[in-house]
Coordinates of C-alpha atoms in Angstrom, one line a residue:
M7 CA 83.8 60.6 -58.5
K8 CA 81.4 63.1 -57.8
K9 CA 83.3 65.4 -59.9
Y10 CA 83.1 63.1 -62.5
G11 CA 79.8 62.6 -62.4
I12 CA 79.0 66.2 -62.9
L13 CA 81.6 66.6 -65.7
C14 CA 79.3 63.7 -67.6
I15 CA 76.0 65.5 -67.0
F16 CA 77.7 68.6 -68.6
C17 CA 78.9 66.8 -71.6
M18 CA 75.6 65.3 -72.2
V19 CA 73.8 68.3 -71.8
F20 CA 76.2 70.3 -74.0
N21 CA 76.2 67.3 -76.5
M22 CA 72.6 67.8 -76.5
H23 CA 72.4 71.4 -77.4
G24 CA 74.8 70.8 -79.7
Q25 CA 72.6 68.2 -81.7
E26 CA 70.1 70.4 -81.2
N27 CA 71.5 73.4 -82.9
N28 CA 72.8 71.1 -85.8
L29 CA 68.9 70.2 -86.3
S30 CA 67.7 73.5 -86.2
I31 CA 68.0 73.6 -90.0
F32 CA 64.3 71.9 -89.7
D33 CA 63.0 74.3 -87.7
G34 CA 61.1 76.1 -90.8
L35 CA 59.3 72.7 -91.3
I36 CA 58.3 72.0 -88.0
G37 CA 54.5 72.7 -87.2
K38 CA 53.2 72.2 -90.5
I39 CA 51.6 69.7 -92.8
W40 CA 53.4 69.9 -96.3
K41 CA 51.7 68.9 -99.2
A42 CA 52.8 68.7 -102.8
E43 CA 51.4 67.0 -106.0
G44 CA 53.1 66.4 -109.5
N45 CA 53.9 63.8 -111.8
W46 CA 57.4 61.9 -112.2
G47 CA 59.2 61.7 -115.5
D48 CA 57.6 58.1 -116.3
G49 CA 54.1 60.0 -116.1
S50 CA 53.2 58.4 -112.7
K51 CA 51.6 60.6 -110.1
F52 CA 53.3 61.9 -107.2
K53 CA 51.4 63.1 -104.1
Q54 CA 52.7 63.7 -100.5
E55 CA 51.7 64.8 -97.2
I56 CA 54.8 65.5 -94.6
T57 CA 55.3 66.3 -91.0
F58 CA 58.1 66.9 -89.3
E59 CA 58.8 67.2 -85.3
Y60 CA 61.3 66.9 -82.6
G61 CA 62.0 63.8 -80.8
L62 CA 64.1 62.0 -78.0
N63 CA 64.6 65.3 -76.5
N64 CA 65.3 67.2 -79.6
A65 CA 68.1 64.9 -80.5
L66 CA 66.1 63.8 -83.4
I67 CA 63.9 64.9 -86.1
I68 CA 61.0 62.5 -86.6
V69 CA 59.2 62.8 -90.1
K70 CA 55.9 61.1 -91.3
S71 CA 54.7 61.2 -94.7
K72 CA 51.5 59.9 -96.6
G73 CA 51.5 58.9 -100.2
F74 CA 50.3 56.3 -102.6
T75 CA 50.4 52.8 -100.8
N76 CA 50.0 50.5 -104.0
K77 CA 51.2 50.3 -107.5
E78 CA 48.1 51.3 -108.8
Q79 CA 48.3 54.6 -107.3
T80 CA 44.7 54.3 -105.6
K81 CA 45.4 54.1 -102.3
F82 CA 47.0 57.1 -100.3
G83 CA 47.7 56.7 -96.8
N84 CA 50.8 56.3 -94.5
R85 CA 54.1 55.5 -96.6
N86 CA 57.2 56.6 -94.7
H87 CA 58.5 57.0 -91.1
G88 CA 61.8 58.7 -91.2
I89 CA 64.6 60.3 -88.9
R90 CA 67.1 62.8 -89.0
K91 CA 70.0 62.8 -86.4
Y92 CA 73.4 64.6 -86.3
N93 CA 76.3 62.5 -86.3
P94 CA 78.9 64.4 -84.3
E95 CA 81.7 62.0 -85.4
R96 CA 81.2 62.7 -89.3
K97 CA 79.6 66.4 -88.5
T98 CA 76.8 65.5 -90.7
I99 CA 73.2 65.2 -90.5
E100 CA 72.2 61.5 -91.2
F101 CA 68.7 60.7 -92.3
W102 CA 66.8 57.0 -92.4
E103 CA 63.4 56.7 -94.1
F104 CA 61.2 53.4 -93.7
D105 CA 58.2 52.8 -96.1
V106 CA 55.5 50.6 -95.9
F107 CA 57.0 48.1 -98.7
G108 CA 59.8 47.1 -96.4
G109 CA 62.4 49.7 -98.0
V110 CA 64.9 51.8 -96.3
T111 CA 66.6 54.9 -97.6
K112 CA 70.0 56.1 -95.9
G113 CA 71.5 59.3 -96.8
T114 CA 72.7 62.6 -95.5
V115 CA 71.3 66.1 -95.6
K116 CA 73.1 69.4 -95.9
E117 CA 72.0 73.0 -95.7
Q118 CA 73.1 75.7 -98.3
G119 CA 71.3 79.0 -97.2
K120 CA 67.8 78.3 -96.7
D121 CA 68.0 75.2 -98.9
L122 CA 68.2 71.7 -98.0
Y123 CA 70.0 68.8 -100.1
Y124 CA 69.2 65.3 -99.5
T125 CA 71.8 62.7 -101.1
Y126 CA 71.4 59.0 -101.2
S127 CA 71.7 56.0 -103.2
Y128 CA 69.1 54.7 -105.5
G129 CA 70.3 51.4 -106.9
E130 CA 73.7 52.3 -108.9
S131 CA 72.7 55.8 -108.8
I132 CA 73.1 58.7 -106.4
V133 CA 69.9 61.0 -106.3
T134 CA 69.3 64.5 -104.9
D135 CA 66.3 65.7 -103.1
L136 CA 66.4 69.3 -102.9
W137 CA 64.1 71.3 -100.7
E138 CA 64.6 74.8 -102.1
Y139 CA 63.5 77.6 -99.9
V140 CA 60.8 80.3 -101.6
D141 CA 59.2 81.5 -98.5
S142 CA 58.3 80.3 -94.9
N143 CA 55.4 78.6 -96.3
T144 CA 56.8 77.2 -99.7
Y145 CA 59.6 75.2 -101.2
N146 CA 60.3 73.9 -104.6
F147 CA 61.0 70.5 -104.5
K148 CA 63.4 68.6 -107.0
V149 CA 64.4 65.2 -107.3
G150 CA 67.4 64.0 -109.6
A151 CA 71.0 63.4 -110.3
Y152 CA 72.9 66.7 -109.1
E153 CA 76.6 66.6 -109.6
D154 CA 78.8 69.7 -109.3
G155 CA 76.2 72.3 -108.9
Q156 CA 74.5 71.1 -111.9
W157 CA 71.1 68.8 -112.6
K158 CA 72.1 66.4 -114.7
Q159 CA 68.7 65.1 -114.9
V160 CA 65.7 65.5 -113.1
F161 CA 63.0 63.0 -112.3
L162 CA 60.2 65.1 -110.6
S163 CA 59.8 68.8 -110.1
T164 CA 57.0 70.4 -107.8
Q165 CA 56.3 72.5 -104.9
F166 CA 55.6 71.7 -101.4
T167 CA 53.0 74.2 -99.5
G168 CA 53.1 74.6 -95.7
Y169 CA 49.7 74.4 -93.8
T170 CA 49.7 75.3 -90.1
V171 CA 48.4 72.6 -87.9
S172 CA 45.5 73.7 -85.7
P173 CA 45.8 71.6 -82.2
E174 CA 42.6 69.3 -82.0
P175 CA 40.2 70.7 -79.3
F176 CA 39.7 67.3 -78.2
Q177 CA 41.2 64.1 -78.1
F178 CA 39.0 60.9 -77.9
D179 CA 39.3 59.5 -74.1
H180 CA 36.9 56.1 -73.7
Q181 CA 34.1 54.2 -74.8
S182 CA 32.1 52.9 -72.1
L183 CA 29.6 50.0 -72.6
V184 CA 26.9 48.7 -70.0
V185 CA 27.0 44.9 -69.9
T186 CA 25.2 42.3 -67.7
N187 CA 28.2 39.4 -68.4
L188 CA 31.7 41.4 -67.1
M189 CA 33.7 38.4 -67.5
K190 CA 32.5 37.0 -70.5
T191 CA 32.3 40.3 -72.4
G192 CA 35.7 41.6 -71.0
D193 CA 37.5 38.2 -72.0
F194 CA 36.3 38.7 -75.6
Y195 CA 37.7 42.2 -76.1
M196 CA 41.2 40.7 -74.6
D197 CA 40.8 37.7 -77.0
V198 CA 39.7 38.9 -80.1
F199 CA 41.3 42.6 -80.1
G200 CA 44.3 42.2 -77.7
F201 CA 42.9 44.9 -75.4
E202 CA 45.2 45.4 -72.5
E203 CA 43.0 45.1 -68.8
I204 CA 44.1 48.0 -66.7
P205 CA 42.9 48.6 -63.1
H206 CA 40.0 50.6 -62.2
P207 CA 41.3 54.1 -60.2
E208 CA 39.1 53.0 -57.1
R209 CA 39.1 49.4 -57.4
K210 CA 35.5 48.9 -57.6
P211 CA 33.7 45.8 -58.2
G212 CA 31.5 45.9 -61.2
F213 CA 34.2 47.5 -63.7
R214 CA 36.6 46.0 -66.4
W215 CA 38.9 48.9 -67.8
F216 CA 41.0 48.4 -71.0
K217 CA 43.7 50.0 -72.6
M218 CA 42.9 50.3 -76.5
Y219 CA 45.4 52.2 -78.2
G220 CA 47.5 55.3 -77.1
N221 CA 45.9 56.8 -74.3
S222 CA 42.2 55.4 -75.2
Q223 CA 40.4 53.1 -73.1
L224 CA 37.3 50.8 -73.1
H225 CA 35.1 51.0 -69.9
L226 CA 33.0 47.8 -69.3
I227 CA 30.3 48.6 -66.7
K228 CA 28.3 45.7 -64.9
K229 CA 24.5 46.9 -64.5
D230 CA 20.9 45.0 -64.8
V231 CA 19.8 47.2 -67.8
I232 CA 16.5 47.5 -69.8
E233 CA 16.8 45.5 -73.1
F234 CA 17.4 48.2 -75.8
K235 CA 17.4 47.4 -79.7
K236 CA 21.4 47.5 -80.4
D237 CA 21.3 48.8 -83.5
K238 CA 24.4 48.7 -86.0
S239 CA 24.3 52.1 -86.6
I240 CA 25.5 52.4 -82.8
H241 CA 28.8 51.0 -82.8
L242 CA 32.5 51.3 -81.7
C243 CA 34.6 51.2 -84.9
L244 CA 38.6 50.1 -84.9
A245 CA 40.7 50.2 -87.9
T246 CA 43.5 47.5 -88.5
E247 CA 46.1 47.9 -91.5
D248 CA 45.8 44.4 -92.2
L249 CA 41.8 43.4 -92.4
E250 CA 42.4 40.2 -94.1
S251 CA 44.3 38.8 -91.3
F252 CA 41.9 39.9 -88.9
I253 CA 39.2 38.4 -91.0
E254 CA 41.2 35.1 -90.9
K255 CA 41.4 35.2 -87.0
L256 CA 37.7 35.8 -86.8
M257 CA 36.9 32.5 -88.9
E258 CA 39.5 30.8 -86.8
K259 CA 37.7 31.6 -83.7
G260 CA 34.5 30.8 -85.4
I261 CA 32.8 34.3 -85.3
T262 CA 30.4 35.6 -87.8
F263 CA 31.0 38.9 -89.1
Y264 CA 28.6 40.9 -91.7
D265 CA 28.7 43.6 -94.3
W266 CA 26.7 46.5 -93.8
P267 CA 23.4 45.1 -95.0
G268 CA 23.9 42.2 -93.1
N269 CA 25.1 39.6 -95.0
E270 CA 27.1 36.8 -93.2
N271 CA 31.0 36.6 -93.8
S272 CA 30.9 39.6 -96.6
V273 CA 32.6 42.8 -96.9
T274 CA 31.4 46.2 -97.4
N275 CA 33.6 48.4 -100.0
R276 CA 32.9 52.0 -99.1
K277 CA 33.4 54.3 -102.5
D278 CA 36.1 55.7 -100.6
G279 CA 38.0 52.5 -101.0
V280 CA 37.7 51.3 -97.3
K281 CA 36.7 47.8 -96.6
Q282 CA 34.6 47.4 -93.6
I283 CA 33.0 44.4 -91.8
Y284 CA 30.9 44.5 -88.3
I285 CA 30.8 42.1 -85.5
Q286 CA 28.9 41.4 -82.4
D287 CA 30.2 41.2 -78.8
P288 CA 28.7 38.8 -76.3
E289 CA 26.3 41.6 -75.1
G290 CA 25.2 42.4 -78.8
Y291 CA 27.2 45.5 -79.0
W292 CA 28.0 46.1 -82.8
I293 CA 31.9 46.6 -83.5
E294 CA 33.2 47.9 -87.1
I295 CA 36.4 46.9 -88.3
N296 CA 37.7 48.8 -91.2
D297 CA 41.3 49.5 -93.2
A298 CA 41.1 53.2 -93.0
Q299 CA 44.5 54.8 -93.0
H300 CA 45.2 57.0 -90.2

């Protein structure tokens, strides 16, 4: 039994390295933001920003891309999340792309020299995306019908340029608010925003901590404080992909929201296309909620 267990572990490590080696064709794309702009054959605009990274102990390549998220091509934001995975049975790299419209594209990736060929079905047609290597920061990009080494039709031809991703010097950790009604205010953030309450590390009374998203937190601290004007310019801001549904939730709960000038139940439309509203918690602190893309 012990020998079998050791053999299994050896096989798992061997397979993992095998996957890692087969996915190394993406190594030149990792650690950069790849940006391209152009026009499709029908005249519509093409604009993408793509990042590649290893995931699941290097067994996957995770790809995230930004693009136009509406038919009018006026909103640019998170559009696709993709996976590249080596299939040892077929000895091929397979990929899946999931888009914000609910679509899923599946196909294979092959390497020729330093060029990458994506092949997939689109309707009744077979489409090829070519990442043609130029240098470490440049790939010519082409989409079309590719057969027997020939382009029968080209739908898009542009170029991706890679920009090195600089690590962020800081990460947002927490927002701390002084409150007089700890229970009511804490329950408000759980009820309205769905924040998860987490224990204070020292279990001290007079504190309520909440997990907002990722590793970011909200800390409420109970104190008798001197009143100060809670100006709208001093606010916590949260973004949501579905602002309309959140507004409906506020109306169901009888919570008034405001635009920036202070009109009740109104929405501010910023010049960059972002919509935003403002509400107050039970202590009077202002909170902005918008639909900015991240």
